[in-house]
Amino acid sequence: MSRESRWWFLRKVARLLMSGFRRVEVRHFHLVFLSRDQLCSLAFPLSNIYFIACAYVRGFHSDQFQKCNKPVHWGVPFLLAALPFVARFSQSIRPYSFHSLHIQGGKYLTGIMYFFCYYLWRHKGLDRAGHDASFVFFCLFGIIYSTYASLWDLLMDWSVLRPHARFKFLRQDLIYSRHAMFYYLAIITNVLIRFLWIIYIPTGGPSTPLRSWVVALFEVLRRCQWNMYRLENEHLGNMDQYRITREVPLPYSFDDLSHETDPGDEDDHSQPCESTRSARSRRRKVVR
């Protein structure tokens, strides 16, 4: 990556993180609003920036894990991991945001508290030795955040779990209607991965860094799956509002109207326009 490209990338990331404190221009809309949720799934790589920088400064010696992963430094990984959530929370509580975004801010606030309790409990050394009050708060905020985020994913981002929809507990329209089974599978896996933090609870077994890597890997896979159904729901919403359509059906029909032609012009042939009903039926076929 060239120097200009690196500076461009750093500026866009800075604008993305500061989107809650400054206005977002139209040319940055897609970068900010499509990338903001992706960073929330990169909490594990972001939290390891401090460790990588420390190991690089020390020359990658054999004792780098003991030197760079001291419990007294737990605040730095927490701040790096919670940075995307802080940016999203600040963006959600802006005075001129939509009401739904204010509700969404609660999800990011509970996510910040979840990471705070997790790093506090882990770097106190109790993740392998025992449990205390920090463990109780870690489980409490873990349950709240996972439930909050799962419901928001399904009800708001994917628009599923509609009880009276044509596809039971999905939504009225599906692009891949012939493969509805995969929608149910995505709902189940999304919820399970949201609650994958419970693998930290057992004191025995694999090390905590290995468990963190497993959780981070499944979170990235969940985000890839989330992107597919989120974009599908956005596309269907745009079609319903006629933002994306080949033809806009007219509110009236020409079928019952008589057309008079000019007798002196034999080349003019009036063509009856397509009715609104037929246009809508073709649009449904496109959606399906």
PDB file of C-alpha atoms in Angstrom:
ATOM      1  CA  MET A   1       0.000   0.000   0.000  1.00  0.00           C
ATOM      2  CA  SER A   2       1.454   3.356  -1.021  1.00  0.00           C
ATOM      3  CA  ARG A   3       1.985   6.234   1.378  1.00  0.00           C
ATOM      4  CA  GLU A   4      -0.963   8.177  -0.003  1.00  0.00           C
ATOM      5  CA  SER A   5      -3.196   5.121   0.373  1.00  0.00           C
ATOM      6  CA  ARG A   6      -2.106   4.601   3.965  1.00  0.00           C
ATOM      7  CA  TRP A   7      -2.845   8.224   4.859  1.00  0.00           C
ATOM      8  CA  TRP A   8      -6.208   8.003   3.095  1.00  0.00           C
ATOM      9  CA  PHE A   9      -7.068   4.872   5.071  1.00  0.00           C
ATOM     10  CA  LEU A  10      -6.016   6.423   8.393  1.00  0.00           C
ATOM     11  CA  ARG A  11      -8.050   9.563   7.709  1.00  0.00           C
ATOM     12  CA  LYS A  12     -11.146   7.519   6.869  1.00  0.00           C
ATOM     13  CA  VAL A  13     -10.766   5.390   9.999  1.00  0.00           C
ATOM     14  CA  ALA A  14     -10.373   8.558  12.097  1.00  0.00           C
ATOM     15  CA  ARG A  15     -13.493  10.019  10.486  1.00  0.00           C
ATOM     16  CA  LEU A  16     -15.308   6.766  11.159  1.00  0.00           C
ATOM     17  CA  LEU A  17     -14.400   6.820  14.854  1.00  0.00           C
ATOM     18  CA  MET A  18     -15.268  10.510  15.151  1.00  0.00           C
ATOM     19  CA  SER A  19     -18.599  10.223  13.327  1.00  0.00           C
ATOM     20  CA  GLY A  20     -20.458  10.659  16.596  1.00  0.00           C
ATOM     21  CA  PHE A  21     -18.831  14.030  17.290  1.00  0.00           C
ATOM     22  CA  ARG A  22     -18.842  15.633  13.849  1.00  0.00           C
ATOM     23  CA  ARG A  23     -21.084  15.726  10.819  1.00  0.00           C
ATOM     24  CA  VAL A  24     -20.852  13.042   8.144  1.00  0.00           C
ATOM     25  CA  GLU A  25     -20.758  14.258   4.556  1.00  0.00           C
ATOM     26  CA  VAL A  26     -22.475  12.440   1.711  1.00  0.00           C
ATOM     27  CA  ARG A  27     -19.208  11.252   0.187  1.00  0.00           C
ATOM     28  CA  HIS A  28     -18.337   9.495   3.458  1.00  0.00           C
ATOM     29  CA  PHE A  29     -21.799   8.064   4.065  1.00  0.00           C
ATOM     30  CA  HIS A  30     -21.152   4.532   2.822  1.00  0.00           C
ATOM     31  CA  LEU A  31     -17.752   4.281   4.482  1.00  0.00           C
ATOM     32  CA  VAL A  32     -19.126   5.348   7.864  1.00  0.00           C
ATOM     33  CA  PHE A  33     -22.481   3.612   7.881  1.00  0.00           C
ATOM     34  CA  LEU A  34     -21.329   0.346   6.331  1.00  0.00           C
ATOM     35  CA  SER A  35     -18.053   0.006   8.253  1.00  0.00           C
ATOM     36  CA  ARG A  36     -19.131   1.134  11.714  1.00  0.00           C
ATOM     37  CA  ASP A  37     -20.610  -2.248  12.722  1.00  0.00           C
ATOM     38  CA  GLN A  38     -17.696  -4.169  11.209  1.00  0.00           C
ATOM     39  CA  LEU A  39     -15.275  -2.623  13.702  1.00  0.00           C
ATOM     40  CA  CYS A  40     -17.418  -3.852  16.594  1.00  0.00           C
ATOM     41  CA  SER A  41     -16.596  -7.412  15.515  1.00  0.00           C
ATOM     42  CA  LEU A  42     -12.858  -6.656  15.567  1.00  0.00           C
ATOM     43  CA  ALA A  43     -12.573  -6.121  19.322  1.00  0.00           C
ATOM     44  CA  PHE A  44     -10.036  -8.953  19.669  1.00  0.00           C
ATOM     45  CA  PRO A  45      -7.597  -7.667  16.989  1.00  0.00           C
ATOM     46  CA  LEU A  46      -7.942  -4.102  18.283  1.00  0.00           C
ATOM     47  CA  SER A  47      -7.232  -5.143  21.870  1.00  0.00           C
ATOM     48  CA  ASN A  48      -4.054  -6.905  20.741  1.00  0.00           C
ATOM     49  CA  ILE A  49      -2.577  -3.772  19.173  1.00  0.00           C
ATOM     50  CA  TYR A  50      -1.037  -2.898  22.544  1.00  0.00           C
ATOM     51  CA  PHE A  51       0.536  -6.355  22.902  1.00  0.00           C
ATOM     52  CA  ILE A  52       1.945  -6.296  19.353  1.00  0.00           C
ATOM     53  CA  ALA A  53       3.410  -2.816  19.861  1.00  0.00           C
ATOM     54  CA  CYS A  54       4.942  -3.833  23.194  1.00  0.00           C
ATOM     55  CA  ALA A  55       6.439  -7.019  21.735  1.00  0.00           C
ATOM     56  CA  TYR A  56       7.804  -5.071  18.754  1.00  0.00           C
ATOM     57  CA  VAL A  57       9.515  -2.540  21.014  1.00  0.00           C
ATOM     58  CA  ARG A  58      11.043  -5.319  23.124  1.00  0.00           C
ATOM     59  CA  GLY A  59      12.323  -7.143  20.049  1.00  0.00           C
ATOM     60  CA  PHE A  60      10.008 -10.186  20.296  1.00  0.00           C
ATOM     61  CA  HIS A  61      11.954 -11.866  23.110  1.00  0.00           C
ATOM     62  CA  SER A  62      10.846 -15.127  24.697  1.00  0.00           C
ATOM     63  CA  ASP A  63       9.455 -13.368  27.775  1.00  0.00           C
ATOM     64  CA  GLN A  64       7.326 -10.927  25.816  1.00  0.00           C
ATOM     65  CA  PHE A  65       4.041 -12.488  26.950  1.00  0.00           C
ATOM     66  CA  GLN A  66       4.872 -12.041  30.630  1.00  0.00           C
ATOM     67  CA  LYS A  67       6.228  -8.517  30.116  1.00  0.00           C
ATOM     68  CA  CYS A  68       3.544  -7.170  27.801  1.00  0.00           C
ATOM     69  CA  ASN A  69       0.503  -8.871  29.344  1.00  0.00           C
ATOM     70  CA  LYS A  70       0.764  -7.656  32.911  1.00  0.00           C
ATOM     71  CA  PRO A  71      -2.493  -7.271  34.863  1.00  0.00           C
ATOM     72  CA  VAL A  72      -1.740  -3.615  35.610  1.00  0.00           C
ATOM     73  CA  HIS A  73      -2.055  -2.827  31.892  1.00  0.00           C
ATOM     74  CA  TRP A  74      -5.580  -4.236  31.477  1.00  0.00           C
ATOM     75  CA  GLY A  75      -7.052  -0.780  30.853  1.00  0.00           C
ATOM     76  CA  VAL A  76      -5.271  -0.292  27.530  1.00  0.00           C
ATOM     77  CA  PRO A  77      -6.690  -3.433  25.824  1.00  0.00           C
ATOM     78  CA  PHE A  78     -10.118  -2.557  27.202  1.00  0.00           C
ATOM     79  CA  LEU A  79     -10.021   0.952  25.714  1.00  0.00           C
ATOM     80  CA  LEU A  80      -8.894  -0.372  22.337  1.00  0.00           C
ATOM     81  CA  ALA A  81     -11.584  -3.071  22.283  1.00  0.00           C
ATOM     82  CA  ALA A  82     -14.332  -0.684  23.410  1.00  0.00           C
ATOM     83  CA  LEU A  83     -13.350   2.137  21.036  1.00  0.00           C
ATOM     84  CA  PRO A  84     -15.785   1.128  18.224  1.00  0.00           C
ATOM     85  CA  PHE A  85     -18.585   0.762  20.775  1.00  0.00           C
ATOM     86  CA  VAL A  86     -17.862   4.215  22.200  1.00  0.00           C
ATOM     87  CA  ALA A  87     -17.991   5.690  18.693  1.00  0.00           C
ATOM     88  CA  ARG A  88     -21.279   3.963  17.905  1.00  0.00           C
ATOM     89  CA  PHE A  89     -22.763   4.936  21.266  1.00  0.00           C
ATOM     90  CA  SER A  90     -21.850   8.593  20.797  1.00  0.00           C
ATOM     91  CA  GLN A  91     -23.368   8.493  17.322  1.00  0.00           C
ATOM     92  CA  SER A  92     -26.595   6.952  18.614  1.00  0.00           C
ATOM     93  CA  ILE A  93     -27.223   9.569  21.301  1.00  0.00           C
ATOM     94  CA  ARG A  94     -26.715  12.611  19.095  1.00  0.00           C
ATOM     95  CA  PRO A  95     -29.594  15.061  19.619  1.00  0.00           C
ATOM     96  CA  TYR A  96     -30.843  14.871  16.030  1.00  0.00           C
ATOM     97  CA  SER A  97     -30.604  11.080  15.691  1.00  0.00           C
ATOM     98  CA  PHE A  98     -33.664   8.949  15.070  1.00  0.00           C
ATOM     99  CA  HIS A  99     -35.524   7.496  18.045  1.00  0.00           C
ATOM    100  CA  SER A 100     -34.515   3.960  17.022  1.00  0.00           C
ATOM    101  CA  LEU A 101     -30.861   4.984  17.175  1.00  0.00           C
ATOM    102  CA  HIS A 102     -31.346   6.185  20.744  1.00  0.00           C
ATOM    103  CA  ILE A 103     -32.673   2.735  21.625  1.00  0.00           C
ATOM    104  CA  GLN A 104     -29.747   1.180  19.788  1.00  0.00           C
ATOM    105  CA  GLY A 105     -27.376   3.174  21.980  1.00  0.00           C
ATOM    106  CA  GLY A 106     -28.330   0.927  24.892  1.00  0.00           C
ATOM    107  CA  LYS A 107     -26.865  -2.033  23.031  1.00  0.00           C
ATOM    108  CA  TYR A 108     -23.483  -0.372  22.693  1.00  0.00           C
ATOM    109  CA  LEU A 109     -23.534   0.880  26.278  1.00  0.00           C
ATOM    110  CA  THR A 110     -24.090  -2.648  27.589  1.00  0.00           C
ATOM    111  CA  GLY A 111     -21.333  -3.833  25.229  1.00  0.00           C
ATOM    112  CA  ILE A 112     -18.911  -1.343  26.784  1.00  0.00           C
ATOM    113  CA  MET A 113     -19.823  -2.547  30.282  1.00  0.00           C
ATOM    114  CA  TYR A 114     -19.438  -6.157  29.148  1.00  0.00           C
ATOM    115  CA  PHE A 115     -15.887  -5.584  27.909  1.00  0.00           C
ATOM    116  CA  PHE A 116     -15.031  -3.580  31.040  1.00  0.00           C
ATOM    117  CA  CYS A 117     -16.119  -6.403  33.366  1.00  0.00           C
ATOM    118  CA  TYR A 118     -14.451  -9.020  31.170  1.00  0.00           C
ATOM    119  CA  TYR A 119     -11.020  -7.367  31.135  1.00  0.00           C
ATOM    120  CA  LEU A 120     -11.267  -6.488  34.816  1.00  0.00           C
ATOM    121  CA  TRP A 121     -12.065 -10.092  35.727  1.00  0.00           C
ATOM    122  CA  ARG A 122      -9.498 -11.561  33.350  1.00  0.00           C
ATOM    123  CA  HIS A 123      -6.549  -9.353  34.233  1.00  0.00           C
ATOM    124  CA  LYS A 124      -7.170  -9.752  37.953  1.00  0.00           C
ATOM    125  CA  GLY A 125      -6.057 -13.330  37.361  1.00  0.00           C
ATOM    126  CA  LEU A 126      -9.381 -14.841  38.377  1.00  0.00           C
ATOM    127  CA  ASP A 127     -10.191 -16.297  34.957  1.00  0.00           C
ATOM    128  CA  ARG A 128      -8.099 -19.360  35.874  1.00  0.00           C
ATOM    129  CA  ALA A 129      -8.155 -19.302  39.677  1.00  0.00           C
ATOM    130  CA  GLY A 130     -11.652 -18.438  40.826  1.00  0.00           C
ATOM    131  CA  HIS A 131     -14.557 -16.026  40.715  1.00  0.00           C
ATOM    132  CA  ASP A 132     -15.474 -12.844  42.559  1.00  0.00           C
ATOM    133  CA  ALA A 133     -17.843  -9.899  42.106  1.00  0.00           C
ATOM    134  CA  SER A 134     -16.240  -8.964  38.773  1.00  0.00           C
ATOM    135  CA  PHE A 135     -17.165 -12.406  37.448  1.00  0.00           C
ATOM    136  CA  VAL A 136     -20.796 -11.908  38.478  1.00  0.00           C
ATOM    137  CA  PHE A 137     -20.973  -8.552  36.699  1.00  0.00           C
ATOM    138  CA  PHE A 138     -19.200 -10.049  33.668  1.00  0.00           C
ATOM    139  CA  CYS A 139     -21.880 -12.747  33.352  1.00  0.00           C
ATOM    140  CA  LEU A 140     -24.683 -10.268  34.045  1.00  0.00           C
ATOM    141  CA  PHE A 141     -23.641  -7.781  31.376  1.00  0.00           C
ATOM    142  CA  GLY A 142     -22.753 -10.643  29.050  1.00  0.00           C
ATOM    143  CA  ILE A 143     -26.326 -11.935  29.217  1.00  0.00           C
ATOM    144  CA  ILE A 144     -27.814  -8.449  28.806  1.00  0.00           C
ATOM    145  CA  TYR A 145     -25.570  -7.525  25.886  1.00  0.00           C
ATOM    146  CA  SER A 146     -25.981 -10.838  24.060  1.00  0.00           C
ATOM    147  CA  THR A 147     -29.769 -10.765  24.434  1.00  0.00           C
ATOM    148  CA  TYR A 148     -29.996  -7.101  23.433  1.00  0.00           C
ATOM    149  CA  ALA A 149     -27.725  -7.550  20.397  1.00  0.00           C
ATOM    150  CA  SER A 150     -29.426 -10.778  19.268  1.00  0.00           C
ATOM    151  CA  LEU A 151     -32.886  -9.214  19.341  1.00  0.00           C
ATOM    152  CA  TRP A 152     -31.632  -6.151  17.492  1.00  0.00           C
ATOM    153  CA  ASP A 153     -29.976  -8.332  14.836  1.00  0.00           C
ATOM    154  CA  LEU A 154     -33.119 -10.338  14.209  1.00  0.00           C
ATOM    155  CA  LEU A 155     -35.869  -7.750  14.624  1.00  0.00           C
ATOM    156  CA  MET A 156     -34.241  -4.599  13.280  1.00  0.00           C
ATOM    157  CA  ASP A 157     -31.275  -5.515  11.069  1.00  0.00           C
ATOM    158  CA  TRP A 158     -32.749  -8.646   9.468  1.00  0.00           C
ATOM    159  CA  SER A 159     -36.480  -7.924   9.993  1.00  0.00           C
ATOM    160  CA  VAL A 160     -37.253 -11.559  10.782  1.00  0.00           C
ATOM    161  CA  LEU A 161     -39.338 -13.262  13.512  1.00  0.00           C
ATOM    162  CA  ARG A 162     -42.533 -11.851  12.002  1.00  0.00           C
ATOM    163  CA  PRO A 163     -45.315 -14.145  13.307  1.00  0.00           C
ATOM    164  CA  HIS A 164     -47.790 -13.412  10.494  1.00  0.00           C
ATOM    165  CA  ALA A 165     -45.335 -13.403   7.607  1.00  0.00           C
ATOM    166  CA  ARG A 166     -45.725 -15.616   4.558  1.00  0.00           C
ATOM    167  CA  PHE A 167     -42.604 -17.476   5.706  1.00  0.00           C
ATOM    168  CA  LYS A 168     -43.196 -18.500   9.323  1.00  0.00           C
ATOM    169  CA  PHE A 169     -41.077 -16.462  11.758  1.00  0.00           C
ATOM    170  CA  LEU A 170     -39.125 -14.900   8.903  1.00  0.00           C
ATOM    171  CA  ARG A 171     -40.428 -11.985   6.827  1.00  0.00           C
ATOM    172  CA  GLN A 172     -42.980 -11.415   4.088  1.00  0.00           C
ATOM    173  CA  ASP A 173     -40.483 -11.319   1.210  1.00  0.00           C
ATOM    174  CA  LEU A 174     -37.299 -13.317   0.793  1.00  0.00           C
ATOM    175  CA  ILE A 175     -34.888 -13.070  -2.088  1.00  0.00           C
ATOM    176  CA  TYR A 176     -33.850 -16.705  -1.621  1.00  0.00           C
ATOM    177  CA  SER A 177     -37.342 -18.011  -0.879  1.00  0.00           C
ATOM    178  CA  ARG A 178     -36.462 -21.488  -2.153  1.00  0.00           C
ATOM    179  CA  HIS A 179     -33.811 -21.808   0.542  1.00  0.00           C
ATOM    180  CA  ALA A 180     -35.751 -20.634   3.593  1.00  0.00           C
ATOM    181  CA  MET A 181     -34.024 -23.279   5.710  1.00  0.00           C
ATOM    182  CA  PHE A 182     -30.798 -21.267   5.626  1.00  0.00           C
ATOM    183  CA  TYR A 183     -32.591 -18.289   7.176  1.00  0.00           C
ATOM    184  CA  TYR A 184     -33.590 -20.400  10.167  1.00  0.00           C
ATOM    185  CA  LEU A 185     -30.056 -21.742  10.400  1.00  0.00           C
ATOM    186  CA  ALA A 186     -28.653 -18.204  10.335  1.00  0.00           C
ATOM    187  CA  ILE A 187     -30.975 -17.156  13.169  1.00  0.00           C
ATOM    188  CA  ILE A 188     -29.840 -20.045  15.361  1.00  0.00           C
ATOM    189  CA  THR A 189     -26.119 -19.627  14.679  1.00  0.00           C
ATOM    190  CA  ASN A 190     -26.296 -15.862  15.172  1.00  0.00           C
ATOM    191  CA  VAL A 191     -27.777 -16.261  18.653  1.00  0.00           C
ATOM    192  CA  LEU A 192     -25.379 -19.056  19.609  1.00  0.00           C
ATOM    193  CA  ILE A 193     -22.306 -17.075  18.607  1.00  0.00           C
ATOM    194  CA  ARG A 194     -23.616 -14.039  20.501  1.00  0.00           C
ATOM    195  CA  PHE A 195     -23.546 -16.193  23.652  1.00  0.00           C
ATOM    196  CA  LEU A 196     -20.200 -17.841  22.896  1.00  0.00           C
ATOM    197  CA  TRP A 197     -18.548 -15.885  25.737  1.00  0.00           C
ATOM    198  CA  ILE A 198     -19.703 -18.630  28.127  1.00  0.00           C
ATOM    199  CA  ILE A 199     -16.626 -20.660  27.154  1.00  0.00           C
ATOM    200  CA  TYR A 200     -14.638 -18.317  29.425  1.00  0.00           C
ATOM    201  CA  ILE A 201     -16.474 -19.574  32.515  1.00  0.00           C
ATOM    202  CA  PRO A 202     -14.824 -23.026  33.063  1.00  0.00           C
ATOM    203  CA  THR A 203     -11.557 -22.666  34.998  1.00  0.00           C
ATOM    204  CA  GLY A 204      -9.997 -25.741  33.404  1.00  0.00           C
ATOM    205  CA  GLY A 205      -9.273 -26.542  29.792  1.00  0.00           C
ATOM    206  CA  PRO A 206      -7.579 -24.424  27.116  1.00  0.00           C
ATOM    207  CA  SER A 207      -5.883 -21.156  27.969  1.00  0.00           C
ATOM    208  CA  THR A 208      -7.786 -17.870  27.983  1.00  0.00           C
ATOM    209  CA  PRO A 209      -5.900 -16.419  24.968  1.00  0.00           C
ATOM    210  CA  LEU A 210      -6.856 -19.500  22.937  1.00  0.00           C
ATOM    211  CA  ARG A 211     -10.493 -19.160  23.959  1.00  0.00           C
ATOM    212  CA  SER A 212     -10.391 -15.482  23.011  1.00  0.00           C
ATOM    213  CA  TRP A 213      -9.061 -16.404  19.584  1.00  0.00           C
ATOM    214  CA  VAL A 214     -11.887 -18.941  19.089  1.00  0.00           C
ATOM    215  CA  VAL A 215     -14.522 -16.381  20.112  1.00  0.00           C
ATOM    216  CA  ALA A 216     -12.987 -13.773  17.793  1.00  0.00           C
ATOM    217  CA  LEU A 217     -12.914 -16.216  14.865  1.00  0.00           C
ATOM    218  CA  PHE A 218     -16.583 -17.133  15.227  1.00  0.00           C
ATOM    219  CA  GLU A 219     -17.498 -13.468  15.658  1.00  0.00           C
ATOM    220  CA  VAL A 220     -15.907 -12.626  12.303  1.00  0.00           C
ATOM    221  CA  LEU A 221     -17.801 -15.500  10.675  1.00  0.00           C
ATOM    222  CA  ARG A 222     -21.023 -14.292  12.305  1.00  0.00           C
ATOM    223  CA  ARG A 223     -20.420 -10.788  10.970  1.00  0.00           C
ATOM    224  CA  CYS A 224     -19.968 -12.131   7.425  1.00  0.00           C
ATOM    225  CA  GLN A 225     -23.280 -13.941   7.749  1.00  0.00           C
ATOM    226  CA  TRP A 226     -24.878 -10.830   9.268  1.00  0.00           C
ATOM    227  CA  ASN A 227     -23.744  -8.720   6.305  1.00  0.00           C
ATOM    228  CA  MET A 228     -25.530 -10.972   3.816  1.00  0.00           C
ATOM    229  CA  TYR A 229     -28.940 -10.818   5.471  1.00  0.00           C
ATOM    230  CA  ARG A 230     -28.542  -7.162   6.459  1.00  0.00           C
ATOM    231  CA  LEU A 231     -27.895  -6.141   2.854  1.00  0.00           C
ATOM    232  CA  GLU A 232     -30.787  -8.300   1.677  1.00  0.00           C
ATOM    233  CA  ASN A 233     -33.149  -6.579   4.106  1.00  0.00           C
ATOM    234  CA  GLU A 234     -31.840  -3.160   3.037  1.00  0.00           C
ATOM    235  CA  HIS A 235     -32.363  -4.049  -0.629  1.00  0.00           C
ATOM    236  CA  LEU A 236     -35.945  -5.179  -0.047  1.00  0.00           C
ATOM    237  CA  GLY A 237     -36.641  -2.024   1.931  1.00  0.00           C
ATOM    238  CA  ASN A 238     -35.337   0.112  -0.926  1.00  0.00           C
ATOM    239  CA  MET A 239     -37.560  -1.742  -3.379  1.00  0.00           C
ATOM    240  CA  ASP A 240     -40.617  -1.234  -1.196  1.00  0.00           C
ATOM    241  CA  GLN A 241     -39.928   2.501  -1.161  1.00  0.00           C
ATOM    242  CA  TYR A 242     -39.250   2.524  -4.937  1.00  0.00           C
ATOM    243  CA  ARG A 243     -35.622   3.561  -4.414  1.00  0.00           C
ATOM    244  CA  ILE A 244     -34.553   0.558  -6.494  1.00  0.00           C
ATOM    245  CA  THR A 245     -37.007  -0.488  -9.218  1.00  0.00           C
ATOM    246  CA  ARG A 246     -37.095  -0.927 -12.957  1.00  0.00           C
ATOM    247  CA  GLU A 247     -40.575   0.499 -13.333  1.00  0.00           C
ATOM    248  CA  VAL A 248     -42.641   2.637 -10.994  1.00  0.00           C
ATOM    249  CA  PRO A 249     -46.281   1.427 -11.184  1.00  0.00           C
ATOM    250  CA  LEU A 250     -48.716   4.259 -11.883  1.00  0.00           C
ATOM    251  CA  PRO A 251     -51.616   4.884  -9.471  1.00  0.00           C
ATOM    252  CA  TYR A 252     -54.099   4.577 -12.331  1.00  0.00           C
ATOM    253  CA  SER A 253     -54.718   2.333 -15.344  1.00  0.00           C
ATOM    254  CA  PHE A 254     -55.120   3.094 -19.042  1.00  0.00           C
ATOM    255  CA  ASP A 255     -57.001  -0.120 -19.842  1.00  0.00           C
ATOM    256  CA  ASP A 256     -60.467   1.440 -19.674  1.00  0.00           C
ATOM    257  CA  LEU A 257     -59.565   4.632 -21.490  1.00  0.00           C
ATOM    258  CA  SER A 258     -60.269   5.061 -25.172  1.00  0.00           C
ATOM    259  CA  HIS A 259     -57.454   6.502 -27.269  1.00  0.00           C
ATOM    260  CA  GLU A 260     -58.221   8.601 -30.307  1.00  0.00           C
ATOM    261  CA  THR A 261     -55.752   8.499 -33.146  1.00  0.00           C
ATOM    262  CA  ASP A 262     -55.146  11.074 -35.792  1.00  0.00           C
ATOM    263  CA  PRO A 263     -56.715   9.752 -39.065  1.00  0.00           C
ATOM    264  CA  GLY A 264     -54.165  11.689 -41.102  1.00  0.00           C
ATOM    265  CA  ASP A 265     -51.241   9.966 -39.424  1.00  0.00           C
ATOM    266  CA  GLU A 266     -51.303   6.276 -40.168  1.00  0.00           C
ATOM    267  CA  ASP A 267     -47.973   5.652 -38.473  1.00  0.00           C
ATOM    268  CA  ASP A 268     -49.324   6.502 -35.010  1.00  0.00           C
ATOM    269  CA  HIS A 269     -50.541   3.449 -33.169  1.00  0.00           C
ATOM    270  CA  SER A 270     -51.629   3.910 -29.598  1.00  0.00           C
ATOM    271  CA  GLN A 271     -50.271   1.239 -27.286  1.00  0.00           C
ATOM    272  CA  PRO A 272     -52.256   0.584 -24.136  1.00  0.00           C
ATOM    273  CA  CYS A 273     -50.073   1.067 -21.076  1.00  0.00           C
ATOM    274  CA  GLU A 274     -49.546  -1.741 -18.685  1.00  0.00           C
ATOM    275  CA  SER A 275     -51.914  -1.819 -15.754  1.00  0.00           C
ATOM    276  CA  THR A 276     -50.812  -1.249 -12.233  1.00  0.00           C
ATOM    277  CA  ARG A 277     -51.778  -4.777 -11.270  1.00  0.00           C
ATOM    278  CA  SER A 278     -49.529  -6.395 -13.871  1.00  0.00           C
ATOM    279  CA  ALA A 279     -46.636  -4.107 -12.936  1.00  0.00           C
ATOM    280  CA  ARG A 280     -46.994  -5.082  -9.314  1.00  0.00           C
ATOM    281  CA  SER A 281     -47.139  -8.777 -10.148  1.00  0.00           C
ATOM    282  CA  ARG A 282     -43.921  -8.509 -12.154  1.00  0.00           C
ATOM    283  CA  ARG A 283     -42.287  -6.658  -9.284  1.00  0.00           C
ATOM    284  CA  ARG A 284     -43.212  -9.485  -6.920  1.00  0.00           C
ATOM    285  CA  LYS A 285     -41.569 -11.960  -9.271  1.00  0.00           C
ATOM    286  CA  VAL A 286     -38.393  -9.908  -9.224  1.00  0.00           C
ATOM    287  CA  VAL A 287     -38.389  -9.790  -5.436  1.00  0.00           C
ATOM    288  CA  ARG A 288     -38.929 -13.514  -5.140  1.00  0.00           C
TER     289      ARG A 288
END
